[in-house]
Amino acid sequence: MTDQISPTEPAKPAKPTKGQRTRARVLDAAAELFSGSGFHAVSLRDIAARAGMTHAGLLHHFPGKEALLIEVLGRRDREDAHVIFRLDPDTEPRDFLAQLVGIAHRNMNTPGLVGLHAKISAEAADPEHPAHRYFVERYRLLRDRLTRAFAALAARTDPPGDYDPALTAQMLLAQMDGLQTQWLLEPDAVDMRAAMVAFFARLGLDFSDVPAFPNLHSGAPPEPPHHP
Amino acid sequence: MTDQISPTEPAKPAKPTKGQRTRARVLDAAAELFSGSGFHAVSLRDIAARAGMTHAGLLHHFPGKEALLIEVLGRRDREDAHVIFRLDPDTEPRDFLAQLVGIAHRNMNTPGLVGLHAKISAEAADPEHPAHRYFVERYRLLRDRLTRAFAALAARTDPPGDYDPALTAQMLLAQMDGLQTQWLLEPDAVDMRAAMVAFFARLGLDFSDVPAFPNLHSGAPPEPPHHP
DNA sequence: CATGAAATCTACCAAGTGGTAAGTTCCGCT
DNA sequence: AGCGGAACTTACCACTTGGTAGATTTCATG
């Protein structure tokens, strides 16, 4: 449904199997519902229904609920944050950070996905949670990348930055997450982009001119359309 | 069980009814379990069992699961954050902020309660969630208090602070929340107190000498003892 | 000690959970 | 066309959920 393909398939590397298409549809549905109510509060039947199936049919594609969750999370990474992970580690640090501002701003169009991240990351504090390892490693990676970016940037700016790169990386990540919590509760009370620009400003970095949408990946509409 | 009271009750303002005591016991149990697994993932039977009761017995004291949650949250406020809400609005701003650093540091002894806040605030993004209003208003109040503190402080410091009080308040709150998320996932990787001190430092404020435990309220042990 | 209320239990309910088994329908391929 | 496997369904399972009804215990007080 999300990706409607015209009958006379034009030029695409490999047309997706029907199974692959339903798989994607299920993932869309799961992402939406997990986003709305967290992991535990959503049933396989809910997800299957939204995908136009029975929950048993769904289980034909995924071994279980947990597997579904980690695939949803993984796909979000591949879509949204491949900017962060895939980007050449030696990219110009300023560009790298600018991407983050852009992402923060863009997230303001996808409350569902933002909510997914917030809810699951909170639940995942429990080491038994299926997504625990995922989030631990995700934060490690992000902190590492950001630390290197800040270190490079501090050495490069005119009056060299006197901030601790590692600590600053942690603070920036924390602020991004915390802003999301507040913004989800009361969207009008929070401007995530402004807060991030202010954060950089206090480090002596001017990011006020970062475009709203830097060149993220090509497709992927802001949020998969609802079809209840 | 938690509070064993000697038969010859000594000097207490008003000895708590048995009902009040079990009520408190149930609230302790609920707080612990909600902290560990969020709201949806915990059953009334779990809570009742930990309190040494049947779930039906529990429901004699509380009208339902949701009511239990909001009472748990309310009690946490009365215990932990009454510093913030009860404090005279015109307290010396520096002292006020220092209290926050102290709270952040102290929270590092109570992962359970921190987890409760994180999980429920994430879930509560849904306007239908029983704790939605609670969190919206909590953040409003906190932002307001902090904004005033920063405003007062900016005007008072020697080179007047050039930061926006409202935005700074939001950023500080966001950082506190976000740090908790990371800290819950990987406690050794995060020093919440250090990050907050660094935050203030970037505003030109030195809070590095804030004592670990400022004068919080009198009693209330760091975390209610487990008794499984 | 009797009494009435509070506290608590046993037993039950209807609804929902994730998951399984065994059929049936559909689709792509040779 | 028709075969074979993928896709999907219906029906079921054992279990848990929040909540209720009514009986029974506990307890402070007269």
Coordinates of N, CA, C and O in Angstrom, one line a residue, chain B residues 103-228:
Chain B
I103 N 19.9 16.7 43.2 CA 18.9 15.6 42.8 C 19.4 14.7 41.8 O 19.3 13.5 41.9
A104 N 20.0 15.3 40.7 CA 20.6 14.4 39.7 C 21.6 13.5 40.3 O 21.6 12.3 39.9
H105 N 22.4 14.0 41.2 CA 23.4 13.1 41.7 C 22.7 12.0 42.6 O 23.1 10.8 42.6
R106 N 21.8 12.4 43.3 CA 21.1 11.5 44.2 C 20.3 10.4 43.4 O 20.2 9.3 43.8
N107 N 19.8 10.8 42.3 CA 19.1 9.9 41.5 C 19.9 8.7 41.1 O 19.4 7.6 40.8
M108 N 21.2 8.9 41.0 CA 22.1 7.8 40.6 C 22.1 6.7 41.7 O 22.7 5.7 41.5
N109 N 21.4 6.9 42.8 CA 21.2 5.8 43.7 C 19.8 5.1 43.6 O 19.6 4.1 44.3
T110 N 19.0 5.7 42.8 CA 17.6 5.1 42.7 C 17.2 4.8 41.2 O 16.3 5.5 40.7
P111 N 17.9 3.9 40.6 CA 17.6 3.6 39.2 C 16.1 3.3 39.0 O 15.6 3.6 37.9
G112 N 15.6 2.6 40.0 CA 14.2 2.2 39.8 C 13.2 3.4 39.6 O 12.5 3.5 38.6
L113 N 13.3 4.4 40.5 CA 12.4 5.5 40.4 C 12.7 6.3 39.1 O 11.8 6.8 38.4
V114 N 14.0 6.4 38.8 CA 14.4 7.1 37.5 C 13.7 6.4 36.3 O 13.2 7.0 35.4
G115 N 13.8 5.1 36.4 CA 13.2 4.3 35.3 C 11.7 4.5 35.2 O 11.2 4.6 34.1
L116 N 11.1 4.6 36.3 CA 9.6 4.8 36.3 C 9.3 6.1 35.6 O 8.5 6.1 34.7
H117 N 10.0 7.2 36.0 CA 9.8 8.4 35.3 C 10.0 8.3 33.8 O 9.2 8.8 33.0
A118 N 11.1 7.7 33.4 CA 11.4 7.7 32.0 C 10.4 6.9 31.2 O 9.9 7.4 30.2
K119 N 10.0 5.7 31.8 CA 9.1 4.9 31.0 C 7.7 5.5 30.9 O 7.1 5.6 29.9
I120 N 7.2 6.0 32.1 CA 5.9 6.5 32.1 C 5.8 7.8 31.3 O 4.8 8.0 30.6
S121 N 6.8 8.6 31.4 CA 6.7 9.9 30.6 C 6.7 9.6 29.1 O 6.1 10.3 28.4
A122 N 7.4 8.6 28.7 CA 7.4 8.2 27.3 C 6.0 7.7 26.9 O 5.5 8.1 25.9
E123 N 5.5 6.8 27.7 CA 4.2 6.3 27.4 C 3.1 7.4 27.4 O 2.2 7.3 26.6
A124 N 3.3 8.3 28.3 CA 2.3 9.3 28.5 C 2.2 10.3 27.3 O 1.3 11.2 27.4
A125 N 3.0 10.2 26.3 CA 2.8 11.0 25.2 C 1.4 10.9 24.5 O 0.9 11.8 24.0
D126 N 0.9 9.7 24.7 CA -0.5 9.5 24.2 C -1.5 10.2 25.1 O -1.5 10.0 26.3
P127 N -2.3 11.1 24.5 CA -3.2 11.9 25.2 C -4.2 11.1 26.0 O -4.8 11.6 27.0
E128 N -4.4 9.8 25.6 CA -5.3 9.0 26.4 C -4.7 8.3 27.6 O -5.4 7.7 28.4
H129 N -3.4 8.4 27.7 CA -2.7 7.8 28.8 C -3.1 8.4 30.1 O -3.3 9.6 30.2
P130 N -3.3 7.6 31.1 CA -3.8 8.1 32.4 C -2.9 9.2 33.0 O -3.4 10.0 33.8
A131 N -1.6 9.1 32.6 CA -0.7 10.1 33.3 C -0.4 11.2 32.3 O 0.5 12.0 32.6
H132 N -1.1 11.4 31.2 CA -0.7 12.4 30.3 C -0.8 13.8 30.9 O 0.2 14.5 30.9
R133 N -1.9 14.1 31.4 CA -2.1 15.5 32.0 C -1.0 15.7 33.1 O -0.4 16.8 33.1
Y134 N -0.8 14.7 33.9 CA 0.1 14.8 34.9 C 1.5 15.3 34.4 O 2.1 16.3 34.9
F135 N 2.0 14.7 33.4 CA 3.3 15.0 32.9 C 3.3 16.4 32.1 O 4.3 17.1 32.3
V136 N 2.3 16.6 31.4 CA 2.2 17.9 30.7 C 2.4 19.1 31.8 O 3.2 20.0 31.6
E137 N 1.6 18.9 32.8 CA 1.6 20.0 33.8 C 2.9 20.0 34.6 O 3.4 21.1 34.9
R138 N 3.4 18.9 34.8 CA 4.7 18.8 35.5 C 5.8 19.6 34.7 O 6.5 20.3 35.3
Y139 N 5.9 19.3 33.4 CA 6.9 20.0 32.7 C 6.6 21.5 32.6 O 7.6 22.3 32.6
R140 N 5.4 21.8 32.5 CA 5.1 23.2 32.4 C 5.6 23.9 33.7 O 6.3 24.9 33.7
L141 N 5.3 23.3 34.8 CA 5.7 23.9 36.1 C 7.2 24.0 36.2 O 7.8 25.0 36.6
L142 N 7.8 22.9 35.8 CA 9.3 22.9 35.9 C 9.9 23.9 35.0 O 10.8 24.7 35.4
R143 N 9.4 24.0 33.8 CA 10.0 25.0 32.8 C 9.8 26.4 33.4 O 10.7 27.2 33.3
D144 N 8.6 26.6 34.0 CA 8.3 27.9 34.5 C 9.3 28.3 35.6 O 9.9 29.4 35.6
R145 N 9.4 27.4 36.6 CA 10.3 27.6 37.7 C 11.7 27.9 37.2 O 12.4 28.8 37.7
L146 N 12.2 27.0 36.3 CA 13.6 27.2 35.9 C 13.8 28.4 35.1 O 14.8 29.1 35.2
T147 N 12.8 28.8 34.3 CA 12.9 30.0 33.5 C 13.1 31.2 34.4 O 14.0 32.0 34.2
R148 N 12.3 31.3 35.4 CA 12.4 32.4 36.4 C 13.8 32.4 37.0 O 14.4 33.4 37.2
A149 N 14.2 31.2 37.4 CA 15.6 31.1 38.1 C 16.7 31.6 37.1 O 17.5 32.4 37.5
F150 N 16.6 31.2 35.9 CA 17.7 31.6 35.0 C 17.6 33.1 34.7 O 18.6 33.8 34.6
A151 N 16.4 33.6 34.6 CA 16.2 35.0 34.3 C 16.8 35.8 35.4 O 17.6 36.7 35.2
A152 N 16.5 35.4 36.7 CA 17.0 36.1 37.8 C 18.6 36.0 37.8 O 19.3 37.0 38.1
L153 N 19.0 34.9 37.5 CA 20.5 34.6 37.6 C 21.2 35.4 36.5 O 22.3 36.0 36.8
A154 N 20.7 35.4 35.3 CA 21.3 36.1 34.2 C 21.5 37.6 34.5 O 22.5 38.2 34.2
A155 N 20.5 38.2 35.2 CA 20.6 39.6 35.5 C 21.5 39.9 36.6 O 22.0 41.0 36.8
R156 N 21.8 38.9 37.4 CA 22.5 39.1 38.6 C 24.0 38.9 38.5 O 24.8 39.5 39.2
T157 N 24.4 38.0 37.6 CA 25.9 37.6 37.5 C 26.6 38.8 37.0 O 26.1 39.7 36.4
D158 N 28.0 38.7 37.2 CA 28.8 39.9 36.9 C 28.8 40.3 35.5 O 28.2 41.4 35.1
P159 N 29.3 39.5 34.5 CA 28.9 39.8 33.2 C 27.6 39.1 32.9 O 27.5 37.9 33.0
P160 N 26.5 39.9 32.8 CA 25.2 39.4 32.7 C 25.1 38.3 31.7 O 25.6 38.4 30.6
G161 N 24.5 37.2 32.0 CA 24.3 36.1 31.1 C 23.6 36.5 29.9 O 22.6 37.2 29.9
D162 N 24.0 36.0 28.7 CA 23.4 36.4 27.5 C 22.5 35.3 26.9 O 22.2 35.3 25.7
Y163 N 22.1 34.4 27.8 CA 21.3 33.2 27.3 C 19.8 33.6 27.5 O 19.4 34.4 28.3
D164 N 19.0 32.9 26.7 CA 17.5 33.0 26.8 C 17.0 32.1 27.9 O 17.2 30.9 27.9
P165 N 16.5 32.7 28.9 CA 16.1 32.0 30.1 C 15.1 30.8 29.8 O 15.3 29.7 30.2
A166 N 14.1 31.1 29.0 CA 13.1 30.0 28.7 C 13.7 28.9 27.9 O 13.6 27.7 28.3
L167 N 14.5 29.2 26.9 CA 15.1 28.2 26.1 C 16.1 27.4 26.9 O 16.2 26.2 26.9
T168 N 16.9 28.1 27.8 CA 17.9 27.4 28.6 C 17.2 26.5 29.6 O 17.7 25.4 29.8
A169 N 16.1 26.9 30.1 CA 15.3 26.1 31.1 C 14.9 24.8 30.3 O 15.1 23.7 30.9
Q170 N 14.4 24.9 29.1 CA 14.0 23.8 28.4 C 15.2 22.8 28.1 O 15.1 21.6 28.2
M171 N 16.3 23.5 27.8 CA 17.5 22.7 27.4 C 18.0 21.9 28.7 O 18.4 20.7 28.6
L172 N 17.9 22.5 29.8 CA 18.4 21.9 31.0 C 17.5 20.7 31.4 O 18.0 19.6 31.6
L173 N 16.2 20.9 31.3 CA 15.3 19.8 31.6 C 15.5 18.7 30.6 O 15.6 17.5 31.0
A174 N 15.6 19.0 29.3 CA 15.9 18.0 28.3 C 17.1 17.2 28.6 O 17.1 16.0 28.6
Q175 N 18.1 17.9 29.0 CA 19.4 17.2 29.2 C 19.3 16.3 30.4 O 19.8 15.2 30.4
M176 N 18.6 16.7 31.5 CA 18.4 15.9 32.6 C 17.7 14.6 32.2 O 18.1 13.5 32.6
D177 N 16.6 14.7 31.5 CA 15.9 13.5 31.1 C 16.7 12.6 30.2 O 16.8 11.4 30.3
G178 N 17.4 13.2 29.2 CA 18.1 12.4 28.2 C 19.3 11.7 28.9 O 19.6 10.6 28.6
L179 N 19.9 12.4 29.8 CA 21.0 11.7 30.6 C 20.5 10.5 31.3 O 21.1 9.4 31.3
Q180 N 19.3 10.6 31.8 CA 18.7 9.4 32.5 C 18.5 8.3 31.6 O 18.8 7.1 31.9
T181 N 18.0 8.5 30.4 CA 17.9 7.4 29.4 C 19.2 6.7 29.2 O 19.3 5.5 29.2
Q182 N 20.2 7.5 28.9 CA 21.5 6.8 28.6 C 22.0 6.2 29.9 O 22.6 5.1 29.8
W183 N 21.8 6.8 31.0 CA 22.4 6.2 32.2 C 21.7 4.9 32.6 O 22.4 4.0 33.0
L184 N 20.4 4.9 32.3 CA 19.7 3.6 32.6 C 20.2 2.5 31.8 O 20.3 1.3 32.2
L185 N 20.5 2.8 30.5 CA 21.0 1.8 29.6 C 22.4 1.3 30.0 O 22.7 0.1 29.8
E186 N 23.2 2.2 30.4 CA 24.6 1.9 30.6 C 25.2 2.8 31.7 O 25.8 3.8 31.4
P187 N 24.9 2.4 32.9 CA 25.2 3.3 34.1 C 26.7 3.8 34.1 O 26.9 5.0 34.4
D188 N 27.6 2.9 33.8 CA 29.0 3.3 33.9 C 29.4 4.3 32.9 O 30.5 4.9 33.0
A189 N 28.6 4.5 31.8 CA 29.1 5.3 30.7 C 28.6 6.8 31.0 O 29.0 7.7 30.2
V190 N 27.9 7.0 32.0 CA 27.3 8.3 32.2 C 27.5 8.8 33.6 O 27.3 8.1 34.6
D191 N 27.9 10.1 33.7 CA 28.0 10.8 35.0 C 27.0 12.0 35.0 O 27.4 13.0 34.4
M192 N 25.8 11.7 35.5 CA 24.8 12.8 35.3 C 25.2 14.1 36.0 O 25.0 15.2 35.5
R193 N 25.8 13.9 37.1 CA 26.2 15.2 37.8 C 27.2 16.0 37.0 O 27.1 17.2 36.9
A194 N 28.2 15.3 36.5 CA 29.3 15.9 35.8 C 28.7 16.7 34.6 O 29.1 17.8 34.2
A195 N 27.8 16.0 33.9 CA 27.2 16.6 32.7 C 26.4 17.9 33.1 O 26.5 18.9 32.4
M196 N 25.7 17.9 34.2 CA 25.0 19.1 34.6 C 25.9 20.2 35.0 O 25.7 21.4 34.6
V197 N 27.0 19.9 35.7 CA 28.0 20.9 36.0 C 28.5 21.5 34.8 O 28.7 22.7 34.6
A198 N 28.8 20.7 33.8 CA 29.3 21.2 32.5 C 28.3 22.1 31.8 O 28.7 23.1 31.2
F199 N 27.1 21.7 31.9 CA 26.0 22.5 31.3 C 26.1 23.9 31.9 O 26.1 25.0 31.2
F200 N 26.1 24.0 33.2 CA 26.1 25.3 33.9 C 27.4 26.1 33.6 O 27.4 27.3 33.4
A201 N 28.5 25.3 33.4 CA 29.7 25.9 33.2 C 29.7 26.7 31.8 O 30.2 27.8 31.7
R202 N 29.0 26.1 30.9 CA 28.9 26.8 29.6 C 28.1 28.1 29.6 O 28.1 28.9 28.7
L203 N 27.3 28.2 30.7 CA 26.6 29.4 30.9 C 27.4 30.4 31.7 O 26.9 31.5 32.1
G204 N 28.6 30.1 32.1 CA 29.4 30.9 32.9 C 29.1 30.8 34.4 O 29.4 31.7 35.2
L205 N 28.4 29.7 34.8 CA 28.1 29.4 36.1 C 28.9 28.3 36.7 O 29.0 27.2 36.1
D206 N 29.4 28.5 37.9 CA 30.3 27.5 38.5 C 29.5 26.7 39.5 O 29.2 27.3 40.6
F207 N 29.2 25.5 39.2 CA 28.4 24.7 40.2 C 29.3 23.4 40.6 O 28.7 22.5 41.1
S208 N 30.5 23.5 40.3 CA 31.4 22.3 40.5 C 31.5 21.9 42.0 O 31.8 20.8 42.3
D209 N 31.2 22.9 42.9 CA 31.4 22.6 44.3 C 30.1 22.2 45.0 O 30.1 22.2 46.2
V210 N 29.1 22.0 44.2 CA 27.8 21.6 44.9 C 27.9 20.3 45.6 O 28.4 19.3 45.0
P211 N 27.5 20.3 46.9 CA 27.7 19.0 47.6 C 26.8 17.9 47.0 O 25.8 18.2 46.3
A212 N 27.3 16.7 47.2 CA 26.6 15.6 46.6 C 25.1 15.5 47.0 O 24.2 15.4 46.2
F213 N 24.9 15.7 48.3 CA 23.5 15.6 48.8 C 23.1 16.9 49.5 O 23.4 17.1 50.7
P214 N 22.5 17.9 48.8 CA 22.1 19.1 49.5 C 21.0 18.7 50.4 O 20.4 17.6 50.4
N215 N 20.6 19.7 51.2 CA 19.6 19.4 52.2 C 18.2 19.1 51.5 O 17.4 19.9 51.3
L216 N 18.0 17.8 51.2 CA 16.7 17.4 50.7 C 15.8 17.3 51.9 O 16.2 17.7 53.0
H217 N 14.7 16.7 51.7 CA 13.8 16.4 52.8 C 14.5 15.5 53.8 O 15.5 14.9 53.5
S218 N 13.9 15.3 55.0 CA 14.5 14.6 56.0 C 14.7 13.1 55.7 O 15.8 12.6 55.4
G219 N 13.6 12.4 55.8 CA 13.8 10.9 55.8 C 13.9 10.3 54.4 O 14.8 10.8 53.6
A220 N 13.1 9.3 54.1 CA 13.0 8.7 52.7 C 14.4 8.1 52.3 O 15.2 8.8 51.7
P221 N 14.6 6.8 52.6 CA 15.8 6.2 52.2 C 16.0 6.2 50.7 O 15.0 6.3 50.0
P222 N 17.2 6.1 50.2 CA 17.4 6.2 48.7 C 16.5 5.4 47.9 O 15.9 5.8 47.0
E223 N 16.2 4.1 48.3 CA 15.3 3.3 47.6 C 14.6 2.3 48.5 O 15.3 1.8 49.4
P224 N 13.3 2.2 48.5 CA 12.7 1.2 49.4 C 13.3 -0.1 49.3 O 13.5 -0.6 48.1
P225 N 13.6 -0.8 50.4 CA 14.3 -2.0 50.4 C 13.5 -3.1 49.7 O 12.3 -3.2 49.9
H226 N 14.2 -3.9 49.0 CA 13.5 -5.1 48.3 C 13.2 -6.1 49.4 O 14.0 -6.3 50.3
H227 N 12.1 -6.8 49.2 CA 11.8 -7.9 50.1 C 11.0 -9.0 49.3 O 9.8 -9.1 49.5
P228 N 11.7 -9.7 48.5 CA 11.0 -10.6 47.5 C 10.5 -11.9 48.1 O 10.5 -12.0 49.3

